[in-house]
């Protein structure tokens, strides 16, 4: 789908459908909307969509009256969703050319960027492996404004770059584990990097052995698929300040649980256990094009967690790259094991700030449901940066506690630490485990187990991978100021 901006009076816009925002309190009078408001058929409430054919006074064939709710509550996050819902609605009706009208104060760079994002995110369907060729796709989406702004085109371009990166992530997450093995994750990262002029290096099993990554390798040994540690580097031409951001993403291509095997019911979803890693690959694709002023390096430890004959057992003790020993109580708590070594490696590579994203625990879903990403940290300043980025991108995150007192929950009589805590506070003990490997480096951990996958479609997003938290990561890096 082509996305662009244009300056034109509403009545002259040529498109199969024109999306117009209608607010509750404004009671739109144009395009035949007055009758609809008067009869109570529409109210303008958020995400209400009404398609009008041959509306009076415009060149476009249809107008889609798009409910925007109350104007004082409307923001760019609402516009992103509304545009997504409108494009999905029109796409399902085989409409090919769409224009969105932004009038009044809504014609700003922030809103144009969000609208373009919404259109591309809404258009995405996880139907790659459906063979029927009755797919409906929109050809063009144009944001039309009455006035021109110096940077409107650039804002649309930024929206396209970010949404394409997020959709790239969603595509990767949706790949089944027979097609996306750790080696294929590495291949996808390599290809993305070469297309976007980034450096990419893949550490293999032998290199990881030399580095002493016993925690990561312990997880990998139950699978016939060899592991990979993918490293993608972005370096600015003129770096500003001394920060070097490290993005660490859990890349478990399938999580059976290993010997502590998961129940069969719903296990097919565990192909999304590499969503954290995929968001780092997607974020790097966007950053290569948006060029932040600090270096950013992504680290994606990728393994398959299988109960093969060589698999690690409960009770095994492994030595992580940092030198700490870990008693593996439950082989299903594998994410923290691979992240432990990746965090240590990222620190050794000179990262001054670390953000990890991982589908780490079922417990975060119990705590926060499917709405908020769980955020854990050892550094309030980095937490505030990440929360600010998330807020402006409409990705909801909630700070969780990580007091040192929780260390009492992680005690092993036989090794430095066990890989699981007790019954309570499972998302916190998982984060507490990671904290031991972030050590003194400012670090934020994002538990995306509840938010990386939508069990049901939303009006503005298809069922399946959400692409969270790609936008936040991109915003964090591009907004960085020392
Ligand atoms: N990948 C899972 C976490 C998960 C659960 C992601 C549900 C998405 C949806 C992780 O590796 C895991 O199995 N965690 C265990 C930890 C437990 C053994 C302490 C869990 O949450 O049950
Ligand atoms: Zn697991
Ligand atoms: Zn897992």
Coordinates of C-alpha atoms and ligand atoms in Angstrom, one line a residue:
X1 CA 0.0 0.0 0.0
X2 CA 1.3 3.4 -1.0
X3 CA 1.1 6.1 1.7
X4 CA 1.4 9.8 1.2
X5 CA 0.2 13.3 2.1
X6 CA -1.6 15.9 -0.1
X7 CA -2.9 19.4 0.3
X8 CA -6.3 19.8 -1.3
X9 CA -9.8 21.1 -0.6
X10 CA -12.1 18.3 0.6
X11 CA -14.6 18.5 -2.3
X12 CA -11.9 17.9 -4.9
X13 CA -10.4 14.8 -3.5
X14 CA -10.6 11.8 -5.8
X15 CA -10.8 8.5 -3.9
X16 CA -13.0 5.5 -3.7
X17 CA -13.5 6.4 0.0
X18 CA -12.9 9.5 2.1
X19 CA -12.5 9.0 5.8
X20 CA -13.9 12.0 7.8
X21 CA -13.6 12.3 11.6
X22 CA -17.0 12.9 13.3
X23 CA -16.9 14.1 16.9
X24 CA -19.7 13.5 19.4
X25 CA -20.3 17.1 20.3
X26 CA -19.9 18.5 16.8
X27 CA -22.7 16.7 15.0
X28 CA -21.3 16.9 11.5
X29 CA -23.7 18.5 9.0
X30 CA -21.8 17.8 5.8
X31 CA -21.8 14.6 3.6
X32 CA -25.4 13.7 4.5
X33 CA -24.4 13.2 8.1
X34 CA -26.9 15.7 9.6
X35 CA -29.8 13.3 8.9
X36 CA -27.9 10.4 10.5
X37 CA -27.2 12.4 13.6
X38 CA -30.8 13.8 13.8
X39 CA -32.3 10.3 13.5
X40 CA -29.9 9.0 16.1
X41 CA -28.4 6.5 13.7
X42 CA -25.0 7.7 14.5
X43 CA -23.6 9.5 17.6
X44 CA -19.9 10.0 16.7
X45 CA -18.7 7.6 19.5
X46 CA -15.2 6.2 19.2
X47 CA -14.7 3.7 16.4
X48 CA -18.3 3.9 15.1
X49 CA -18.1 3.6 11.3
X50 CA -20.8 4.6 8.8
X51 CA -20.3 4.4 5.1
X52 CA -22.3 6.8 2.9
X53 CA -22.4 6.4 -0.9
X54 CA -22.4 9.4 -3.3
X55 CA -22.4 12.0 -0.5
X56 CA -23.4 15.5 -1.6
X57 CA -20.7 18.0 -2.4
X58 CA -17.6 15.8 -2.9
X59 CA -15.9 14.1 -5.8
X60 CA -15.1 11.0 -3.8
X61 CA -17.4 8.0 -4.3
X62 CA -18.0 7.3 -0.6
X63 CA -17.5 9.0 2.7
X64 CA -16.8 6.9 5.8
X65 CA -18.0 8.8 8.8
X66 CA -15.5 7.8 11.4
X67 CA -16.6 8.2 15.1
X68 CA -13.8 10.0 17.0
X69 CA -15.6 10.4 20.4
X70 CA -15.3 13.6 22.3
X71 CA -12.7 16.0 20.9
X72 CA -11.2 16.7 24.3
X73 CA -10.4 13.1 24.7
X74 CA -9.1 12.6 21.2
X75 CA -5.3 12.2 20.7
X76 CA -2.9 10.7 18.3
X77 CA -3.3 7.2 19.8
X78 CA -7.0 7.4 19.2
X79 CA -6.4 8.5 15.6
X80 CA -4.0 5.6 15.0
X81 CA -6.7 3.2 16.1
X82 CA -9.5 4.9 14.3
X83 CA -7.5 5.0 11.0
X84 CA -6.7 1.3 11.5
X85 CA -10.3 0.4 12.0
X86 CA -11.5 2.5 9.0
X87 CA -8.9 1.0 6.7
X88 CA -9.7 -2.6 7.9
X89 CA -13.4 -1.8 7.3
X90 CA -12.9 -0.4 3.8
X91 CA -10.4 -3.2 2.9
X92 CA -13.0 -5.8 3.7
X93 CA -15.3 -4.1 1.2
X94 CA -12.6 -4.2 -1.5
X95 CA -12.0 -0.4 -1.5
X96 CA -8.7 0.3 -3.2
X97 CA -8.0 4.0 -2.8
X98 CA -8.5 5.8 0.5
X99 CA -8.0 9.3 1.7
X100 CA -8.2 10.6 5.2
X101 CA -9.2 14.2 5.8
X102 CA -7.5 16.0 8.7
X103 CA -9.1 19.3 9.4
X104 CA -8.6 22.1 11.9
X105 CA -6.0 21.5 14.6
X106 CA -5.7 17.8 13.7
X107 CA -3.4 18.6 10.8
X108 CA -0.1 18.3 12.6
X109 CA 3.0 16.1 12.1
X110 CA 2.1 14.0 15.1
X111 CA -1.3 13.2 13.9
X112 CA -0.2 12.6 10.3
X113 CA 2.4 10.1 11.5
X114 CA -0.1 8.3 13.7
X115 CA -2.7 8.1 10.8
X116 CA -0.2 6.6 8.4
X117 CA 0.9 4.1 11.1
X118 CA -2.7 3.2 11.8
X119 CA -3.5 2.6 8.1
X120 CA -0.6 0.2 7.6
X121 CA -1.0 -1.6 11.0
X122 CA -4.8 -2.0 10.3
X123 CA -4.1 -3.4 6.8
X124 CA -1.8 -6.2 8.0
X125 CA -3.3 -9.7 7.9
X126 CA -1.5 -12.8 9.2
X127 CA -2.6 -14.8 6.1
X128 CA 0.7 -15.5 4.5
X129 CA 0.0 -19.3 4.4
X130 CA -3.5 -19.1 3.1
X131 CA -3.5 -20.2 -0.6
X132 CA -6.8 -18.8 -1.7
X133 CA -6.2 -15.8 -3.9
X134 CA -9.2 -13.7 -2.9
X135 CA -7.1 -11.4 -0.7
X136 CA -8.3 -7.9 -0.6
X137 CA -5.7 -5.2 -0.4
X138 CA -5.9 -1.4 -0.4
X139 CA -3.6 0.2 -3.0
X140 CA -3.2 3.7 -1.6
X141 CA -3.8 5.8 1.5
X142 CA -3.5 9.5 1.4
X143 CA -3.7 12.0 4.3
X144 CA -5.3 15.2 3.0
X145 CA -5.0 18.5 4.7
X146 CA -6.3 21.9 3.8
X147 CA -3.1 23.7 4.8
X148 CA 0.4 22.6 4.1
X149 CA 3.0 22.0 6.8
X150 CA 6.8 22.0 6.1
X151 CA 7.2 18.6 7.6
X152 CA 4.0 16.8 6.7
X153 CA 5.7 14.6 4.1
X154 CA 8.4 13.7 6.5
X155 CA 5.9 12.8 9.2
X156 CA 4.1 10.5 6.8
X157 CA 7.4 8.9 5.9
X158 CA 8.3 8.4 9.6
X159 CA 4.9 6.8 10.1
X160 CA 5.5 4.5 7.2
X161 CA 9.0 3.4 8.4
X162 CA 7.7 2.7 11.9
X163 CA 4.6 0.8 10.9
X164 CA 6.5 -1.2 8.3
X165 CA 9.0 -2.2 11.0
X166 CA 6.2 -3.2 13.3
X167 CA 4.5 -5.2 10.6
X168 CA 7.8 -6.9 9.8
X169 CA 8.0 -7.9 13.4
X170 CA 4.4 -9.2 13.4
X171 CA 5.2 -11.2 10.3
X172 CA 8.2 -12.8 12.0
X173 CA 6.3 -13.5 15.2
X174 CA 3.5 -15.2 13.2
X175 CA 5.9 -17.6 11.4
X176 CA 5.4 -21.1 12.7
X177 CA 8.4 -22.8 14.4
X178 CA 8.9 -25.4 11.7
X179 CA 9.6 -22.5 9.3
X180 CA 11.3 -20.1 11.7
X181 CA 14.1 -21.9 13.5
X182 CA 16.9 -20.0 15.4
X183 CA 19.0 -20.3 12.2
X184 CA 16.2 -18.7 10.2
X185 CA 15.8 -15.9 12.8
X186 CA 19.5 -15.2 12.1
X187 CA 19.0 -15.3 8.4
X188 CA 16.0 -12.9 8.6
X189 CA 18.1 -10.5 10.7
X190 CA 21.1 -10.8 8.3
X191 CA 18.9 -10.0 5.4
X192 CA 17.2 -7.0 7.1
X193 CA 20.6 -5.7 8.1
X194 CA 22.1 -5.9 4.7
X195 CA 19.1 -4.2 3.1
X196 CA 19.4 -1.4 5.6
X197 CA 23.2 -1.1 5.8
X198 CA 23.5 -2.3 9.4
X199 CA 26.2 -4.6 10.7
X200 CA 25.0 -8.1 11.6
X201 CA 27.0 -10.8 13.3
X202 CA 25.7 -14.3 14.4
X203 CA 27.5 -16.1 17.2
X204 CA 27.2 -19.9 16.8
X205 CA 27.3 -22.7 19.4
X206 CA 31.1 -23.0 19.4
X207 CA 31.6 -19.2 19.9
X208 CA 29.1 -19.3 22.7
X209 CA 30.9 -22.2 24.3
X210 CA 34.1 -20.2 24.2
X211 CA 32.4 -17.3 25.9
X212 CA 31.1 -19.5 28.6
X213 CA 27.4 -19.0 27.9
X214 CA 26.3 -22.1 29.9
X215 CA 22.8 -20.8 30.7
X216 CA 21.9 -20.2 27.1
X217 CA 23.5 -23.4 25.9
X218 CA 21.8 -25.4 28.6
X219 CA 18.4 -24.4 27.1
X220 CA 19.5 -25.1 23.5
X221 CA 20.8 -28.6 24.1
X222 CA 17.4 -30.3 24.1
X223 CA 16.8 -29.4 20.5
X224 CA 18.3 -30.6 17.2
X225 CA 18.1 -27.0 16.0
X226 CA 21.4 -25.2 16.8
X227 CA 21.1 -21.9 18.7
X228 CA 22.2 -18.5 17.5
X229 CA 23.0 -15.2 19.2
X230 CA 22.2 -12.5 16.7
X231 CA 23.9 -9.1 17.1
X232 CA 22.8 -6.1 15.0
X233 CA 24.7 -2.9 15.2
X234 CA 23.6 0.7 14.3
X235 CA 26.3 3.4 14.6
X236 CA 25.5 7.0 14.0
X237 CA 27.9 9.1 11.8
X238 CA 28.3 11.6 14.6
X239 CA 27.4 10.1 17.9
X240 CA 26.2 12.5 20.6
X241 CA 27.1 12.0 24.2
X242 CA 28.3 8.7 25.6
X243 CA 25.2 6.5 25.7
X244 CA 25.1 3.2 23.9
X245 CA 21.7 1.6 24.0
X246 CA 21.5 -2.2 24.0
X247 CA 18.2 -3.9 23.0
X248 CA 18.0 -7.5 24.2
X249 CA 15.1 -9.7 22.9
X250 CA 14.0 -13.2 23.9
X251 CA 14.1 -15.3 20.8
X252 CA 12.7 -18.7 21.8
X253 CA 11.3 -20.0 18.4
X254 CA 9.2 -22.5 20.2
X255 CA 8.7 -23.2 23.9
X256 CA 7.5 -26.7 24.7
X257 CA 8.7 -26.1 28.3
X258 CA 11.4 -28.7 27.8
X259 CA 11.4 -31.6 30.3
X260 CA 9.1 -29.5 32.5
X261 CA 6.7 -29.8 29.6
X262 CA 3.7 -27.6 29.0
X263 CA 0.2 -28.9 28.7
X264 CA -1.0 -29.6 25.1
X265 CA -3.9 -27.1 25.3
X266 CA -2.8 -23.9 23.6
X267 CA 0.8 -24.9 23.2
X268 CA 0.6 -23.9 19.5
X269 CA 0.8 -20.3 20.6
X270 CA 4.3 -20.8 21.9
X271 CA 5.6 -19.9 18.5
X272 CA 5.3 -16.3 19.7
X273 CA 7.9 -16.9 22.4
X274 CA 10.4 -15.0 20.1
X275 CA 8.3 -11.8 20.0
X276 CA 10.8 -9.9 22.1
X277 CA 13.6 -10.8 19.7
X278 CA 11.5 -10.0 16.7
X279 CA 10.6 -6.6 18.0
X280 CA 14.3 -5.8 18.4
X281 CA 14.9 -6.8 14.7
X282 CA 12.0 -4.7 13.7
X283 CA 13.1 -1.7 15.8
X284 CA 16.6 -1.9 14.2
X285 CA 15.0 -1.8 10.7
X286 CA 13.3 1.5 11.6
X287 CA 16.3 2.9 13.4
X288 CA 18.5 2.3 10.3
X289 CA 16.2 4.6 8.4
X290 CA 15.5 7.2 11.2
X291 CA 19.1 7.4 12.3
X292 CA 19.1 8.3 16.0
X293 CA 22.2 10.1 17.3
X294 CA 23.3 7.3 19.7
X295 CA 24.7 3.9 18.9
X296 CA 22.1 1.1 19.3
X297 CA 23.0 -2.6 19.3
X298 CA 20.4 -5.4 19.4
X299 CA 21.1 -8.8 20.9
X300 CA 18.8 -11.7 20.1
X301 CA 19.5 -15.0 21.8
X302 CA 17.6 -17.5 19.8
X303 CA 16.9 -21.2 20.8
X304 CA 14.2 -23.8 20.6
X305 CA 13.2 -25.2 24.0
X306 CA 12.6 -28.9 23.4
X307 CA 12.6 -32.0 25.6
X308 CA 15.1 -34.0 23.4
X309 CA 17.3 -36.8 24.8
X310 CA 20.1 -34.3 25.4
X311 CA 17.8 -31.9 27.1
X312 CA 18.7 -30.3 30.4
X313 CA 16.9 -31.7 33.5
X314 CA 15.4 -30.1 36.6
X315 CA 18.2 -30.0 39.1
X316 CA 21.0 -29.4 36.6
X317 CA 23.4 -26.7 37.5
X318 CA 24.7 -24.4 34.8
X319 CA 27.4 -21.7 34.9
X320 CA 26.4 -18.4 33.2
X321 CA 28.8 -16.2 31.3
X322 CA 28.9 -13.8 34.3
X323 CA 30.3 -16.7 36.4
X324 CA 27.2 -17.1 38.5
X325 CA 25.9 -20.7 38.9
X326 CA 22.2 -21.4 38.4
X327 CA 20.1 -24.4 39.5
X328 CA 17.6 -25.2 36.8
X329 CA 14.5 -26.0 38.9
X330 CA 12.1 -25.7 36.0
X331 CA 13.2 -26.0 32.4
X332 CA 10.1 -24.0 31.3
X333 CA 11.7 -20.9 32.9
X334 CA 14.1 -20.8 29.9
X335 CA 13.7 -17.2 28.8
X336 CA 15.5 -15.8 31.8
X337 CA 18.4 -18.3 31.2
X338 CA 19.1 -17.2 27.7
X339 CA 18.6 -13.5 28.6
X340 CA 21.0 -13.8 31.4
X341 CA 23.9 -14.6 29.0
X342 CA 22.7 -12.1 26.4
X343 CA 22.6 -9.3 29.1
X344 CA 26.1 -10.2 30.2
X345 CA 27.3 -10.1 26.6
X346 CA 25.6 -6.8 25.9
X347 CA 27.3 -5.3 29.0
X348 CA 30.7 -6.6 27.9
X349 CA 30.1 -5.1 24.4
X350 CA 29.9 -1.7 26.0
X351 CA 26.2 -1.0 26.3
X352 CA 25.6 1.7 28.9
X353 CA 21.8 1.3 29.0
X354 CA 19.8 -1.9 28.4
X355 CA 16.2 -2.6 27.5
X356 CA 15.0 -6.1 27.2
X357 CA 11.7 -7.4 25.9
X358 CA 10.5 -10.9 26.5
X359 CA 7.4 -13.1 26.6
X360 CA 8.7 -14.1 30.0
X361 CA 5.9 -15.1 32.3
X362 CA 2.3 -16.2 32.5
X363 CA 2.3 -14.4 35.8
X364 CA 2.4 -11.0 34.1
X365 CA -0.8 -11.9 32.3
X366 CA -2.4 -12.7 35.7
X367 CA -1.1 -9.3 37.1
X368 CA -1.9 -6.9 34.2
X369 CA -4.1 -8.8 31.8
X370 CA -3.6 -8.2 28.1
X371 CA -3.6 -4.4 28.3
X372 CA -0.3 -3.3 29.8
X373 CA 3.3 -4.4 29.3
X374 CA 4.9 -5.0 32.7
X375 CA 7.9 -2.8 33.2
X376 CA 10.7 -3.6 35.7
X377 CA 13.9 -1.6 36.3
X378 CA 16.9 -0.9 38.4
X379 CA 17.1 2.7 37.2
X380 CA 14.4 5.4 37.6
X381 CA 15.8 7.7 35.0
X382 CA 15.7 5.0 32.3
X383 CA 12.2 3.9 33.5
X384 CA 11.0 7.5 32.9
X385 CA 12.5 7.6 29.4
X386 CA 10.8 4.3 28.5
X387 CA 7.5 5.3 30.0
X388 CA 7.5 8.7 28.2
X389 CA 8.3 6.9 24.9
X390 CA 5.5 4.4 25.5
X391 CA 3.0 7.1 26.3
X392 CA 3.7 9.1 23.2
X393 CA 3.4 5.9 21.1
X394 CA 0.1 4.7 22.7
X395 CA 1.8 1.5 23.9
X396 CA 0.6 0.9 27.5
X397 CA 3.2 0.0 30.1
X398 CA 2.9 -0.3 33.9
X399 CA 5.8 -0.1 36.4
X400 CA 6.1 -3.1 38.6
X401 CA 8.1 -3.3 41.9
X402 CA 11.6 -4.8 42.1
X403 CA 12.8 -4.1 45.6
X404 CA 15.9 -6.0 46.8
X405 CA 13.7 -7.7 49.4
X406 CA 12.4 -9.9 46.6
X407 CA 15.8 -11.6 46.5
X408 CA 14.6 -13.7 49.4
X409 CA 12.2 -15.4 46.9
X410 CA 15.2 -16.6 44.8
X411 CA 17.3 -18.9 47.0
X412 CA 19.0 -22.2 46.0
X413 CA 20.8 -24.4 48.5
X414 CA 23.1 -25.7 45.8
X415 CA 23.9 -22.9 43.4
X416 CA 24.1 -19.0 43.4
X417 CA 20.5 -18.8 42.4
X418 CA 17.6 -21.0 41.2
X419 CA 15.9 -20.2 37.9
X420 CA 12.4 -19.9 39.6
X421 CA 11.0 -18.5 42.8
X422 CA 8.1 -19.8 44.7
X423 CA 4.4 -19.6 44.0
X424 CA 4.0 -15.9 44.4
X425 CA 5.0 -12.9 42.3
X426 CA 6.2 -14.9 39.4
X427 CA 6.7 -12.0 37.0
X428 CA 8.7 -10.2 39.7
X429 CA 11.0 -13.1 40.6
X430 CA 11.7 -13.6 36.8
X431 CA 12.7 -9.9 36.6
X432 CA 14.7 -10.2 39.9
X433 CA 16.6 -13.1 38.2
X434 CA 17.4 -10.9 35.2
X435 CA 18.5 -8.0 37.5
X436 CA 21.3 -10.2 38.8
X437 CA 22.7 -10.2 35.3
X438 CA 22.1 -6.5 34.4
X439 CA 24.2 -5.8 37.5
X440 CA 25.0 -2.0 37.8
X441 CA 24.0 -1.1 34.2
X442 CA 20.8 0.9 34.0
X443 CA 18.3 -1.6 32.7
X444 CA 14.6 -1.9 31.9
X445 CA 12.8 -5.2 31.5
X446 CA 9.6 -5.4 29.5
X447 CA 7.5 -8.5 30.1
X448 CA 5.3 -8.7 27.0
X449 CA 3.8 -12.1 27.5
X450 CA 0.3 -10.6 27.8
X451 CA 0.6 -8.0 25.1
X452 CA 2.6 -9.4 22.2
X453 CA -0.3 -11.5 21.0
X454 CA -4.0 -10.7 20.4
X455 CA -6.2 -13.7 21.0
X456 CA -9.1 -11.8 19.3
X457 CA -8.9 -9.2 16.5
X458 CA -9.5 -5.6 17.4
X459 CA -11.4 -3.3 15.0
X460 CA -8.0 -1.8 14.2
X461 CA -5.7 -4.8 14.4
X462 CA -5.9 -8.4 13.2
X463 CA -5.8 -11.4 15.5
X464 CA -2.3 -12.6 16.3
X465 CA 1.0 -10.7 16.8
X466 CA 0.6 -7.1 17.9
X467 CA 4.2 -5.9 17.3
X468 CA 4.5 -4.4 20.8
X469 CA 6.9 -2.8 21.8
X470 CA 8.5 -1.8 18.5
X471 CA 7.2 1.8 18.5
X472 CA 8.3 2.5 22.0
X473 CA 11.9 1.2 21.3
X474 CA 12.1 3.3 18.2
X475 CA 10.9 6.4 20.0
X476 CA 13.2 5.8 22.9
X477 CA 16.3 5.7 20.7
X478 CA 15.3 8.6 18.4
X479 CA 14.3 10.9 21.3
X480 CA 17.5 10.1 23.2
X481 CA 19.3 13.2 24.7
X482 CA 22.0 12.8 27.2
Ligands
LIG1 N1 7.2 -18.4 27.4 C1 6.7 -18.7 28.7 C2 5.9 -17.5 29.3 C3 4.6 -17.3 28.6 C4 3.4 -17.8 29.2 C5 4.5 -16.5 27.5 C6 2.2 -17.5 28.6 C7 3.2 -16.3 26.9 C8 2.1 -16.8 27.5 C9 7.9 -18.8 29.7 O1 9.0 -19.4 29.1 C10 7.4 -19.8 30.8 O2 7.1 -20.9 30.5 N2 7.3 -19.3 32.0 C11 6.8 -20.0 33.1 C12 7.7 -19.8 34.3 C13 7.5 -20.7 35.4 C14 7.9 -22.1 35.1 C15 8.2 -20.2 36.6 C16 5.4 -19.6 33.4 O3 5.1 -18.4 33.3 O4 4.6 -20.4 33.6
LIG2 ZN1 9.0 -21.5 29.2
LIG3 ZN1 9.3 -19.1 27.1

